[in-house]
Short mmCIF file of C-alpha atoms and ligand atoms in Angstrom, two decimals:
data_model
loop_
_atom_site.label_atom_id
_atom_site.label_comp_id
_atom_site.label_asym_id
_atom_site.label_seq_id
_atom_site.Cartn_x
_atom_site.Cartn_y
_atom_site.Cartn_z
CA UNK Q 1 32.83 -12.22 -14.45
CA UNK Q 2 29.27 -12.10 -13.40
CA UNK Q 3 27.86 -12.48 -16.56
CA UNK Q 4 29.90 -15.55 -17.32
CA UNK Q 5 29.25 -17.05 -13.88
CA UNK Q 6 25.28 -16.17 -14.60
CA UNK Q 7 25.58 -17.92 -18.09
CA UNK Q 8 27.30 -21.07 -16.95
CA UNK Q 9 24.75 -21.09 -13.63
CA UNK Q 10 21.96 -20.87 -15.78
CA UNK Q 11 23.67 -23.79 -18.60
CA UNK Q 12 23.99 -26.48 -16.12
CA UNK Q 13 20.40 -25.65 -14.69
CA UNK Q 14 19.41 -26.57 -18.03
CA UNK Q 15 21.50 -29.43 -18.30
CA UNK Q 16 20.05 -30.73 -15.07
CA UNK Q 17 16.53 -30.13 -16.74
CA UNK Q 18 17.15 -32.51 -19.38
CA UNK Q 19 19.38 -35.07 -17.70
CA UNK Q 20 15.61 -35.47 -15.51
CA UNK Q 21 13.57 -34.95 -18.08
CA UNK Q 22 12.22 -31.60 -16.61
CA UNK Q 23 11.26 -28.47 -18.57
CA UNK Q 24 13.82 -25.63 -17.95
CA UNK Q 25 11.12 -23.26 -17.41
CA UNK Q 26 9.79 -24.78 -14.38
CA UNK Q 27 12.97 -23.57 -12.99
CA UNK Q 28 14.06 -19.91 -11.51
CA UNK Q 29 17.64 -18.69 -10.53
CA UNK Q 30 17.72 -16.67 -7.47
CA UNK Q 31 20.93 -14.80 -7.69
CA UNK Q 32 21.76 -14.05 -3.91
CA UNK Q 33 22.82 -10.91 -3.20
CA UNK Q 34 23.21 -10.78 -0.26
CA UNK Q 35 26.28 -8.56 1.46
CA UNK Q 36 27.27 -7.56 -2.35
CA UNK Q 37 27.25 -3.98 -3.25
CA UNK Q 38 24.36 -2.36 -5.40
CA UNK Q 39 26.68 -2.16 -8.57
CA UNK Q 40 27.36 -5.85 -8.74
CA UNK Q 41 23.57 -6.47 -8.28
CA UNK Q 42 23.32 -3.82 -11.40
CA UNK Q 43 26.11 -5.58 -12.73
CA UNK Q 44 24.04 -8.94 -12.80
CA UNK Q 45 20.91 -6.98 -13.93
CA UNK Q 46 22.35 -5.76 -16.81
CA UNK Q 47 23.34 -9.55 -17.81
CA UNK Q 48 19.85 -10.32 -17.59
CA UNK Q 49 19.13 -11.56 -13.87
CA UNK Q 50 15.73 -10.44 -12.50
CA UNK Q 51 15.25 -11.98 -9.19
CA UNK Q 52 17.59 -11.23 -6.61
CA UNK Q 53 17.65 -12.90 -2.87
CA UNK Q 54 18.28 -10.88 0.20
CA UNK Q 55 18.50 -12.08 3.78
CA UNK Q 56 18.28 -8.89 5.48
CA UNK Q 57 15.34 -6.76 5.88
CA UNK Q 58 16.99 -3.30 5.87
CA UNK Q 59 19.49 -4.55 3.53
CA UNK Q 60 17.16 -5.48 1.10
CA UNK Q 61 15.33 -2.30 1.51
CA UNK Q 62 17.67 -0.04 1.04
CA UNK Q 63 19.00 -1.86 -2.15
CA UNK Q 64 15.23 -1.67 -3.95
CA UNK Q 65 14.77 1.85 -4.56
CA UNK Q 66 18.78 1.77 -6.18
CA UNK Q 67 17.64 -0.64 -8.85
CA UNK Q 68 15.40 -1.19 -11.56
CA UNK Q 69 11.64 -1.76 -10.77
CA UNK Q 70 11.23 -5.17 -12.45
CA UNK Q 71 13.59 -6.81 -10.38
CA UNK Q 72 11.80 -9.62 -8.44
CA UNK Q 73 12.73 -9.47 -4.55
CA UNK Q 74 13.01 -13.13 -2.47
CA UNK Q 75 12.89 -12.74 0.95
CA UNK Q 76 15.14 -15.82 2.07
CA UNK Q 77 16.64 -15.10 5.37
CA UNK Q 78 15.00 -15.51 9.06
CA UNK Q 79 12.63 -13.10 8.98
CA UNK Q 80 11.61 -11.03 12.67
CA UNK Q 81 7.89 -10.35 13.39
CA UNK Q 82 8.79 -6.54 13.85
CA UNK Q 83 10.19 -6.19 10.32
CA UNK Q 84 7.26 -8.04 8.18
CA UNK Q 85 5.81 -4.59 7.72
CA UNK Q 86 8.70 -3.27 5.80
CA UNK Q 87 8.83 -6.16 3.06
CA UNK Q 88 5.04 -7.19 3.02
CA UNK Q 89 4.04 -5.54 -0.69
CA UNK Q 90 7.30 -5.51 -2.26
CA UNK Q 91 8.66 -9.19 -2.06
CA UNK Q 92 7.81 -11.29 -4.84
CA UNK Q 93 8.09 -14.39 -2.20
CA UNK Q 94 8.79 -14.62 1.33
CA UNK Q 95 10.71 -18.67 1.56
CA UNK Q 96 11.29 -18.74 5.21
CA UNK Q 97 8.15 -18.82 7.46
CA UNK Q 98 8.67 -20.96 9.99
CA UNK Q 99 5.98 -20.33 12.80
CA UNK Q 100 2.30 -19.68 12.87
CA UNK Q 101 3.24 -16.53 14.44
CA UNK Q 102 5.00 -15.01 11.88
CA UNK Q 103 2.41 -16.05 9.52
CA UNK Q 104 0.08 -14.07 10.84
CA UNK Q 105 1.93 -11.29 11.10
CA UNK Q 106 2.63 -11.49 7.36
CA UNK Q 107 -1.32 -11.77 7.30
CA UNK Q 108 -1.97 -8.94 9.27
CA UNK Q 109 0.16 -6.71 6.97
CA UNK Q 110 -1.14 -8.24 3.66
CA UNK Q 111 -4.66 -7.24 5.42
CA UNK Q 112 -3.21 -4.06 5.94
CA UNK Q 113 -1.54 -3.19 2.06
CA UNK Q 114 -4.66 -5.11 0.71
CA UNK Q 115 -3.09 -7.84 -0.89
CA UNK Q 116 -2.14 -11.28 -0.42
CA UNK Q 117 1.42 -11.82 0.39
CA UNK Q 118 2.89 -15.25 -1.46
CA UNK Q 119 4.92 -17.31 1.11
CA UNK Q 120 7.04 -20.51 1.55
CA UNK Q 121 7.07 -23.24 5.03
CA UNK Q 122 10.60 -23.28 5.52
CA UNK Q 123 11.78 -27.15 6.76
CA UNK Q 124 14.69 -27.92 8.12
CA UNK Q 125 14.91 -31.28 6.14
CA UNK Q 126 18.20 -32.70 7.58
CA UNK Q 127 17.04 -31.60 11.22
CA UNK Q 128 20.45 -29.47 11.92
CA UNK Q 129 20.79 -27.90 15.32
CA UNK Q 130 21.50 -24.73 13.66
CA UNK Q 131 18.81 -24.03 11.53
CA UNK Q 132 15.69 -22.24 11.53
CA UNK Q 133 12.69 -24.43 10.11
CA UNK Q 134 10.13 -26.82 10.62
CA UNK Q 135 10.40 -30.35 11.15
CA UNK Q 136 8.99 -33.12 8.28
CA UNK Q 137 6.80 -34.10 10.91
CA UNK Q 138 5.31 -30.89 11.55
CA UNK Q 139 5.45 -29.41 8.71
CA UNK Q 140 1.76 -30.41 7.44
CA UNK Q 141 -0.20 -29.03 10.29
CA UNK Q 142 1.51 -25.86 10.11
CA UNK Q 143 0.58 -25.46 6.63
CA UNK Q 144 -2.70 -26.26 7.28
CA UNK Q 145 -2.93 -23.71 9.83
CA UNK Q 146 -1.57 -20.69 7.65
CA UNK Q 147 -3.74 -21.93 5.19
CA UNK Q 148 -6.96 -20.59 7.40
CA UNK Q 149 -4.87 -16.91 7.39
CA UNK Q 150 -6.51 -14.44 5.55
CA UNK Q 151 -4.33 -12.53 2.98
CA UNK Q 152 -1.16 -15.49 2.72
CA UNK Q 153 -1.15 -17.57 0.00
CA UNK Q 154 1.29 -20.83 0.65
CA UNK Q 155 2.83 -21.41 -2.52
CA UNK Q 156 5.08 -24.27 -1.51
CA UNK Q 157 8.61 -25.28 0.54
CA UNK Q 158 11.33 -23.98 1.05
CA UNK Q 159 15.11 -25.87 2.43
CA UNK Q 160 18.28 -24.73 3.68
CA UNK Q 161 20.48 -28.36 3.13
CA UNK Q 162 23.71 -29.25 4.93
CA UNK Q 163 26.85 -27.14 4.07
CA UNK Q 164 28.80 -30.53 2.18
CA UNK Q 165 31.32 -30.35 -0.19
CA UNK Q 166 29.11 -33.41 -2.36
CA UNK Q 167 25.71 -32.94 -3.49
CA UNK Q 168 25.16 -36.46 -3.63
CA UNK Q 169 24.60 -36.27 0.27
CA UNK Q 170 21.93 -33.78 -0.35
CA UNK Q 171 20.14 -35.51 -2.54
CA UNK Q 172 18.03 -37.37 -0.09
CA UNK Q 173 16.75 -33.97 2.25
CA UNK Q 174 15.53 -32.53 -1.51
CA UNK Q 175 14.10 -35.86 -2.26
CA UNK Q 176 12.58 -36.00 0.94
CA UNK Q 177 11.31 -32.08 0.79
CA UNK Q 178 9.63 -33.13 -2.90
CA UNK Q 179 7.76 -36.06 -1.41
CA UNK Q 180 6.39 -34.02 1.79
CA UNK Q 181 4.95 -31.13 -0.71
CA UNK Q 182 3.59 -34.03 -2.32
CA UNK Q 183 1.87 -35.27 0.33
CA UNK Q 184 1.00 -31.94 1.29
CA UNK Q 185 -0.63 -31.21 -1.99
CA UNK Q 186 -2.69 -34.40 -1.93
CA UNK Q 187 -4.66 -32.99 1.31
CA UNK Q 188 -6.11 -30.33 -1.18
CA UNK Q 189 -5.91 -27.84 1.74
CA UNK Q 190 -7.75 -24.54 0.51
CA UNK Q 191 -5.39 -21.83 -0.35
CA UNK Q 192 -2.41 -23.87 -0.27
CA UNK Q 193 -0.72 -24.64 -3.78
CA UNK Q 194 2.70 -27.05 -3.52
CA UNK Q 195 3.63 -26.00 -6.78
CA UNK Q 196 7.20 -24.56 -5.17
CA UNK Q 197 10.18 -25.77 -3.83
CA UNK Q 198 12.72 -23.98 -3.10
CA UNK Q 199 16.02 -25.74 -2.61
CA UNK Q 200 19.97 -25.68 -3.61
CA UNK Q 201 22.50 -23.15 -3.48
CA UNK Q 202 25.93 -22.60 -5.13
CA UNK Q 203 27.37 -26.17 -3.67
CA UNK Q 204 24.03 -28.27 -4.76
CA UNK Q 205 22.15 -26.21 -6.75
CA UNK Q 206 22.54 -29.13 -9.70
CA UNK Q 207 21.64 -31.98 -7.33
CA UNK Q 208 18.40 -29.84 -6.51
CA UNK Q 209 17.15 -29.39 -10.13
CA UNK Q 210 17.38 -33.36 -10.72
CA UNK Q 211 15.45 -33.44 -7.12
CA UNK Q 212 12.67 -31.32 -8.67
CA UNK Q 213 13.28 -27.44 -7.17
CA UNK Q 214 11.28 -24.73 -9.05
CA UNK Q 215 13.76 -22.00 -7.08
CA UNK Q 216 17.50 -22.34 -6.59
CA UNK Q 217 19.59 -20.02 -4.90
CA UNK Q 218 22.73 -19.35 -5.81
CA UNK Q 219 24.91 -16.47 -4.64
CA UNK Q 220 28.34 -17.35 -4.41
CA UNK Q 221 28.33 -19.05 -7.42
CA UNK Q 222 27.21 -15.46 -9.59
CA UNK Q 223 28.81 -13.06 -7.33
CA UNK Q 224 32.02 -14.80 -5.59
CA UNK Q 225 33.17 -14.85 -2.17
CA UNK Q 226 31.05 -12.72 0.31
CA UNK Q 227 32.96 -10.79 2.25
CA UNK Q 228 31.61 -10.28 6.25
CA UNK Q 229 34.27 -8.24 7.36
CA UNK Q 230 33.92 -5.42 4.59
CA UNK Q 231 32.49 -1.85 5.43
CA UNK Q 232 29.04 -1.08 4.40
CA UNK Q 233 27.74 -4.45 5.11
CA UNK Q 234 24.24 -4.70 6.95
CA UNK Q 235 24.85 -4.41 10.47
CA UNK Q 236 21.38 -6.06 11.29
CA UNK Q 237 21.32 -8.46 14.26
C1 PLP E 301 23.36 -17.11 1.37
C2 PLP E 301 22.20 -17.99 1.02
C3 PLP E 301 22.17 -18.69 -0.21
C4 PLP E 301 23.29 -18.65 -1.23
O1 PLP E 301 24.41 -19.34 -0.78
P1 PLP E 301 25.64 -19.69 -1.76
O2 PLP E 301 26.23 -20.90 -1.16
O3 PLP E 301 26.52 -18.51 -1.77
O4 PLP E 301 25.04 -19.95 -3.10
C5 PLP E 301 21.06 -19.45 -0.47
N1 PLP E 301 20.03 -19.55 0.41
C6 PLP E 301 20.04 -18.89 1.57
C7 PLP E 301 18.87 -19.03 2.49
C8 PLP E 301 21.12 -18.10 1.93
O5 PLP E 301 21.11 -17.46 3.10
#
């Protein structure tokens, strides 16, 4: 079942692609994890997935050293100051720094492992109570600021849209998420590339592609249902 849910995922990405007039390759499926037990994430390996997305720290830690070494980690969930150390080195891309603070945290660490840690400014787009993530409006500043950090590299945004059951009232946040990297990238800020967007998941993951993401991130869509209430989920937080 995985494979066919990865193969279909992955055919109306590229569907999307051409129905905008985009190159397929620009864009990369996440397959989130997330709560799913390390044989499904083998299962999805084996059908050719290579970057998986993980909200928890010690979740995602434990599940690395179960799985093959080429698999790409994303970083997608809030992310606490305490637990940068543990991920800083072995994430492909952290998408959801959302304070100077934890920037430099990140920083300090990357210092640390001697190497520069990719990252993505998280904005909450649609401005939901709920959600972590910078505003539109202060969204440039901030990446101006983490662009004076030492050992971060900010490759571009990142969104969490409105749970909806139509994409079509999503499509304005993404469009409004492509134009502020766009205006971020015409600053030319040092150290700051806004050649990443990050945006759609199972519901609007199609949406997103015609909106111009480089990452979507679909879970639910691969794996199925999560489950919250089974044993041997992470019992973080
Ligand atoms: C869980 C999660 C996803 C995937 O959600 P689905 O609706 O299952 O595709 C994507 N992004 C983030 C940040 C998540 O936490």
């Amino acid at each position: 079942m995985i494979r066919e849910n990865l193969r279909q995922t992955e055919q109306r990405i590229r569907e999307a692609c051409e129905r905008s007039g985009r190159d397929p390759g620009e864009v990369t499926l996440i397959a989130v994890s997330k709560t799913h037990p390390v044989a499904m994430l083998e299962e999805a390996y084996e059908a050719g997935a290579r970057h998986f997305g993980e909200n928890k720290v010690q979740e995602m830690t434990e599940k690395m050293p179960r799985l093959p070494g080429d698999i790409k980690w994303h970083m997608i969930g809030h992310l606490q100051r305490n637990k940068v150390k543990y991920i800083v080195g072995r994430t492909e891309l952290i998408h959801s720094v959302d304070s100077l603070r934890l920037a430099e945290e990140i920083s300090r660490e990357a210092l640390k492992e001697g190497i520069a840690a990719d990252i993505l400014v998280e904005v909450n787009v649609a401005e939901e109570e709920s959600k972590f993530g910078v505003s539109v409006r202060e969204a440039p500043a901030l990446v101006e600021a983490m662009s004076k950090l030492p050992g971060i590299r900010v490759k571009g945004l990142m969104t969490i849209a409105p749970f909806t059951e139509d994409p079509e009232e999503n499509r304005p946040y993404f469009r409004k998420l492509k134009q502020l990297s766009v205006d971020i990238a015409t600053k030319n800020i040092d150290n700051v590339s806004m050649n990443v967007l990050s945006m759609g998941m199972t519901g609007d993951y199609v949406t997103a592609v015609e909106e111009g993401a480089t990452y979507v991130r679909v879970g639910t869509g691969i794996f199925g249902e999560r489950d919250y209430t089974a044993a041997g989920r992470s019992t973080e937080e």
